[in-house]
């Protein structure tokens, strides 16, 4: 038992500091519901990673739009992680306007995510190797078969919300 359940509301929505960096660097976190250990955790990881890839992966409409607008560069990345008693999505990189990136992620077009689900199978298969290095890889087919498009969309709708979000920004020190 890990004690009382984690409150999914962000304790501190925004924090910032100044350091020797060339341009602002940010990390955005979304609290997610904690997951039990075992097979269900493997499934939850697959759903979370698929959701991150669909929403913010390099081939997602959101990533392409943010990149073409100069709001992110190749340093941008996002992932889902599970720890004992906690789970979270994080995204980050360099950006001239981290708040705008955070806003776009929260407001991301779910229609675009739905369109991206057309390539659901190819995304899932390509992620399998990296995603399951700490689980029994032979269980992957049955776990993958149990995941539906609705599972991934529900994850996106439940977790990419402002109340669960915290933004941390490192600004360049003034000359």
PDB file of C-alpha atoms in Angstrom, residues 20-159:
ATOM      1  CA  UNK A  20      22.909  30.088 -18.153  1.00  0.00           C
ATOM      2  CA  UNK A  21      20.845  28.813 -21.086  1.00  0.00           C
ATOM      3  CA  UNK A  22      20.751  30.091 -24.661  1.00  0.00           C
ATOM      4  CA  UNK A  23      16.955  30.067 -24.902  1.00  0.00           C
ATOM      5  CA  UNK A  24      14.090  29.190 -22.551  1.00  0.00           C
ATOM      6  CA  UNK A  25      13.863  25.492 -21.705  1.00  0.00           C
ATOM      7  CA  UNK A  26      10.704  23.988 -20.263  1.00  0.00           C
ATOM      8  CA  UNK A  27       9.281  20.833 -18.771  1.00  0.00           C
ATOM      9  CA  UNK A  28       5.548  20.302 -18.668  1.00  0.00           C
ATOM     10  CA  UNK A  29       4.008  17.617 -16.468  1.00  0.00           C
ATOM     11  CA  UNK A  30       0.523  16.127 -16.277  1.00  0.00           C
ATOM     12  CA  UNK A  31      -0.393  14.067 -13.206  1.00  0.00           C
ATOM     13  CA  UNK A  32      -2.086  10.783 -14.102  1.00  0.00           C
ATOM     14  CA  UNK A  33      -3.844   8.187 -11.961  1.00  0.00           C
ATOM     15  CA  UNK A  34      -1.437   5.799 -10.187  1.00  0.00           C
ATOM     16  CA  UNK A  35      -1.347   2.256 -11.599  1.00  0.00           C
ATOM     17  CA  UNK A  36      -1.194  -1.143  -9.898  1.00  0.00           C
ATOM     18  CA  UNK A  37       1.842  -3.332 -10.556  1.00  0.00           C
ATOM     19  CA  UNK A  38       1.760  -6.341 -12.860  1.00  0.00           C
ATOM     20  CA  UNK A  39       0.013  -6.930 -16.192  1.00  0.00           C
ATOM     21  CA  UNK A  40      -2.335  -3.957 -15.773  1.00  0.00           C
ATOM     22  CA  UNK A  41       0.696  -1.685 -15.459  1.00  0.00           C
ATOM     23  CA  UNK A  42       2.066  -2.993 -18.748  1.00  0.00           C
ATOM     24  CA  UNK A  43      -1.267  -2.210 -20.409  1.00  0.00           C
ATOM     25  CA  UNK A  44      -1.436   1.255 -18.800  1.00  0.00           C
ATOM     26  CA  UNK A  45       2.099   2.004 -20.033  1.00  0.00           C
ATOM     27  CA  UNK A  46       1.158   0.988 -23.568  1.00  0.00           C
ATOM     28  CA  UNK A  47      -1.957   3.199 -23.516  1.00  0.00           C
ATOM     29  CA  UNK A  48      -0.024   6.175 -22.064  1.00  0.00           C
ATOM     30  CA  UNK A  49       2.850   5.880 -24.528  1.00  0.00           C
ATOM     31  CA  UNK A  50       0.460   5.564 -27.468  1.00  0.00           C
ATOM     32  CA  UNK A  51      -1.424   8.657 -26.279  1.00  0.00           C
ATOM     33  CA  UNK A  52       1.819  10.665 -26.013  1.00  0.00           C
ATOM     34  CA  UNK A  53       2.923   9.546 -29.448  1.00  0.00           C
ATOM     35  CA  UNK A  54      -0.423  10.345 -31.055  1.00  0.00           C
ATOM     36  CA  UNK A  55      -0.694  13.745 -29.385  1.00  0.00           C
ATOM     37  CA  UNK A  56       2.904  14.950 -29.438  1.00  0.00           C
ATOM     38  CA  UNK A  57       5.072  12.489 -31.358  1.00  0.00           C
ATOM     39  CA  UNK A  58       7.182  13.733 -34.276  1.00  0.00           C
ATOM     40  CA  UNK A  59       4.566  12.665 -36.836  1.00  0.00           C
ATOM     41  CA  UNK A  60       1.592  14.160 -34.950  1.00  0.00           C
ATOM     42  CA  UNK A  61      -0.240  17.181 -36.417  1.00  0.00           C
ATOM     43  CA  UNK A  62       0.406  19.113 -33.167  1.00  0.00           C
ATOM     44  CA  UNK A  63       4.180  18.511 -33.293  1.00  0.00           C
ATOM     45  CA  UNK A  64       4.342  19.485 -36.957  1.00  0.00           C
ATOM     46  CA  UNK A  65       2.340  22.666 -36.298  1.00  0.00           C
ATOM     47  CA  UNK A  66       4.405  23.706 -33.255  1.00  0.00           C
ATOM     48  CA  UNK A  67       7.640  22.970 -35.125  1.00  0.00           C
ATOM     49  CA  UNK A  68       6.626  24.886 -38.247  1.00  0.00           C
ATOM     50  CA  UNK A  69       5.628  27.881 -36.082  1.00  0.00           C
ATOM     51  CA  UNK A  70       9.054  27.835 -34.434  1.00  0.00           C
ATOM     52  CA  UNK A  71       7.566  27.120 -30.989  1.00  0.00           C
ATOM     53  CA  UNK A  72       9.548  23.870 -30.572  1.00  0.00           C
ATOM     54  CA  UNK A  73      12.701  22.426 -32.099  1.00  0.00           C
ATOM     55  CA  UNK A  74      14.255  18.970 -32.305  1.00  0.00           C
ATOM     56  CA  UNK A  75      14.854  18.982 -28.540  1.00  0.00           C
ATOM     57  CA  UNK A  76      11.118  18.496 -27.883  1.00  0.00           C
ATOM     58  CA  UNK A  77       9.994  15.147 -26.522  1.00  0.00           C
ATOM     59  CA  UNK A  78       7.182  13.616 -24.485  1.00  0.00           C
ATOM     60  CA  UNK A  79       6.691  10.400 -22.548  1.00  0.00           C
ATOM     61  CA  UNK A  80       4.513   8.611 -19.987  1.00  0.00           C
ATOM     62  CA  UNK A  81       6.058   7.198 -16.829  1.00  0.00           C
ATOM     63  CA  UNK A  82       4.791   5.108 -13.918  1.00  0.00           C
ATOM     64  CA  UNK A  83       6.388   5.133 -10.457  1.00  0.00           C
ATOM     65  CA  UNK A  84       5.180   3.415  -7.268  1.00  0.00           C
ATOM     66  CA  UNK A  85       1.999   5.266  -6.309  1.00  0.00           C
ATOM     67  CA  UNK A  86       2.255   7.839  -9.126  1.00  0.00           C
ATOM     68  CA  UNK A  87       2.084   8.235 -12.890  1.00  0.00           C
ATOM     69  CA  UNK A  88       2.651  11.219 -15.163  1.00  0.00           C
ATOM     70  CA  UNK A  89       3.091  12.487 -18.692  1.00  0.00           C
ATOM     71  CA  UNK A  90       5.955  14.886 -19.303  1.00  0.00           C
ATOM     72  CA  UNK A  91       6.857  16.973 -22.325  1.00  0.00           C
ATOM     73  CA  UNK A  92       9.668  19.424 -22.745  1.00  0.00           C
ATOM     74  CA  UNK A  93      12.441  21.035 -24.719  1.00  0.00           C
ATOM     75  CA  UNK A  94      13.584  24.480 -25.821  1.00  0.00           C
ATOM     76  CA  UNK A  95      10.983  27.088 -26.741  1.00  0.00           C
ATOM     77  CA  UNK A  96      10.773  30.847 -27.124  1.00  0.00           C
ATOM     78  CA  UNK A  97       7.236  30.626 -25.680  1.00  0.00           C
ATOM     79  CA  UNK A  98       6.778  27.641 -23.331  1.00  0.00           C
ATOM     80  CA  UNK A  99       3.350  28.871 -22.156  1.00  0.00           C
ATOM     81  CA  UNK A 100       2.060  28.850 -25.739  1.00  0.00           C
ATOM     82  CA  UNK A 101       3.280  25.266 -26.185  1.00  0.00           C
ATOM     83  CA  UNK A 102       1.580  24.219 -22.926  1.00  0.00           C
ATOM     84  CA  UNK A 103      -1.660  25.905 -24.014  1.00  0.00           C
ATOM     85  CA  UNK A 104      -1.591  24.201 -27.425  1.00  0.00           C
ATOM     86  CA  UNK A 105      -1.060  20.781 -25.849  1.00  0.00           C
ATOM     87  CA  UNK A 106      -4.044  21.275 -23.527  1.00  0.00           C
ATOM     88  CA  UNK A 107      -6.155  22.604 -26.399  1.00  0.00           C
ATOM     89  CA  UNK A 108      -4.898  19.987 -28.883  1.00  0.00           C
ATOM     90  CA  UNK A 109      -7.421  19.022 -31.478  1.00  0.00           C
ATOM     91  CA  UNK A 110      -8.889  15.636 -30.598  1.00  0.00           C
ATOM     92  CA  UNK A 111      -9.989  15.300 -34.225  1.00  0.00           C
ATOM     93  CA  UNK A 112      -6.310  15.275 -35.129  1.00  0.00           C
ATOM     94  CA  UNK A 113      -5.699  12.580 -32.528  1.00  0.00           C
ATOM     95  CA  UNK A 114      -8.555  10.581 -34.022  1.00  0.00           C
ATOM     96  CA  UNK A 115      -7.038  10.905 -37.498  1.00  0.00           C
ATOM     97  CA  UNK A 116      -3.705   9.761 -36.132  1.00  0.00           C
ATOM     98  CA  UNK A 117      -5.405   6.663 -34.766  1.00  0.00           C
ATOM     99  CA  UNK A 118      -5.653   5.424 -38.345  1.00  0.00           C
ATOM    100  CA  UNK A 119      -1.973   4.559 -37.962  1.00  0.00           C
ATOM    101  CA  UNK A 120      -2.629   3.042 -34.513  1.00  0.00           C
ATOM    102  CA  UNK A 121      -1.226  -0.372 -35.399  1.00  0.00           C
ATOM    103  CA  UNK A 122       2.000   0.874 -36.952  1.00  0.00           C
ATOM    104  CA  UNK A 123       2.645   3.187 -33.995  1.00  0.00           C
ATOM    105  CA  UNK A 124       1.994   0.423 -31.480  1.00  0.00           C
ATOM    106  CA  UNK A 125       4.218  -2.086 -33.249  1.00  0.00           C
ATOM    107  CA  UNK A 126       7.103   0.376 -33.660  1.00  0.00           C
ATOM    108  CA  UNK A 127       6.894   1.293 -29.969  1.00  0.00           C
ATOM    109  CA  UNK A 128       6.729  -2.259 -28.670  1.00  0.00           C
ATOM    110  CA  UNK A 129      10.453  -2.840 -28.410  1.00  0.00           C
ATOM    111  CA  UNK A 130      11.255   0.359 -26.535  1.00  0.00           C
ATOM    112  CA  UNK A 131       8.096   0.348 -24.470  1.00  0.00           C
ATOM    113  CA  UNK A 132       8.360  -3.107 -22.965  1.00  0.00           C
ATOM    114  CA  UNK A 133      12.016  -3.617 -22.162  1.00  0.00           C
ATOM    115  CA  UNK A 134      11.161  -4.001 -18.464  1.00  0.00           C
ATOM    116  CA  UNK A 135       8.195  -6.341 -18.939  1.00  0.00           C
ATOM    117  CA  UNK A 136       7.695  -9.843 -20.296  1.00  0.00           C
ATOM    118  CA  UNK A 137       7.815  -9.164 -24.054  1.00  0.00           C
ATOM    119  CA  UNK A 138       5.928 -12.374 -24.829  1.00  0.00           C
ATOM    120  CA  UNK A 139       2.835 -10.915 -23.176  1.00  0.00           C
ATOM    121  CA  UNK A 140       2.848  -7.942 -25.554  1.00  0.00           C
ATOM    122  CA  UNK A 141       0.455  -9.372 -28.206  1.00  0.00           C
ATOM    123  CA  UNK A 142      -2.331 -10.087 -25.723  1.00  0.00           C
ATOM    124  CA  UNK A 143      -1.839  -6.738 -23.991  1.00  0.00           C
ATOM    125  CA  UNK A 144      -1.816  -4.891 -27.322  1.00  0.00           C
ATOM    126  CA  UNK A 145      -4.941  -6.767 -28.473  1.00  0.00           C
ATOM    127  CA  UNK A 146      -6.802  -5.537 -25.391  1.00  0.00           C
ATOM    128  CA  UNK A 147      -6.176  -1.834 -26.171  1.00  0.00           C
ATOM    129  CA  UNK A 148      -8.837   0.025 -28.119  1.00  0.00           C
ATOM    130  CA  UNK A 149      -8.821   3.411 -29.808  1.00  0.00           C
ATOM    131  CA  UNK A 150     -11.284   4.502 -27.124  1.00  0.00           C
ATOM    132  CA  UNK A 151      -8.775   3.606 -24.372  1.00  0.00           C
ATOM    133  CA  UNK A 152      -6.223   5.946 -25.946  1.00  0.00           C
ATOM    134  CA  UNK A 153      -8.737   8.755 -26.534  1.00  0.00           C
ATOM    135  CA  UNK A 154     -10.015   8.428 -22.949  1.00  0.00           C
ATOM    136  CA  UNK A 155      -6.411   8.731 -21.705  1.00  0.00           C
ATOM    137  CA  UNK A 156      -5.933  11.907 -23.759  1.00  0.00           C
ATOM    138  CA  UNK A 157      -9.213  13.488 -22.607  1.00  0.00           C
ATOM    139  CA  UNK A 158      -8.697  12.582 -18.926  1.00  0.00           C
ATOM    140  CA  UNK A 159      -5.034  13.512 -18.579  1.00  0.00           C
TER     141      UNK A 159
END
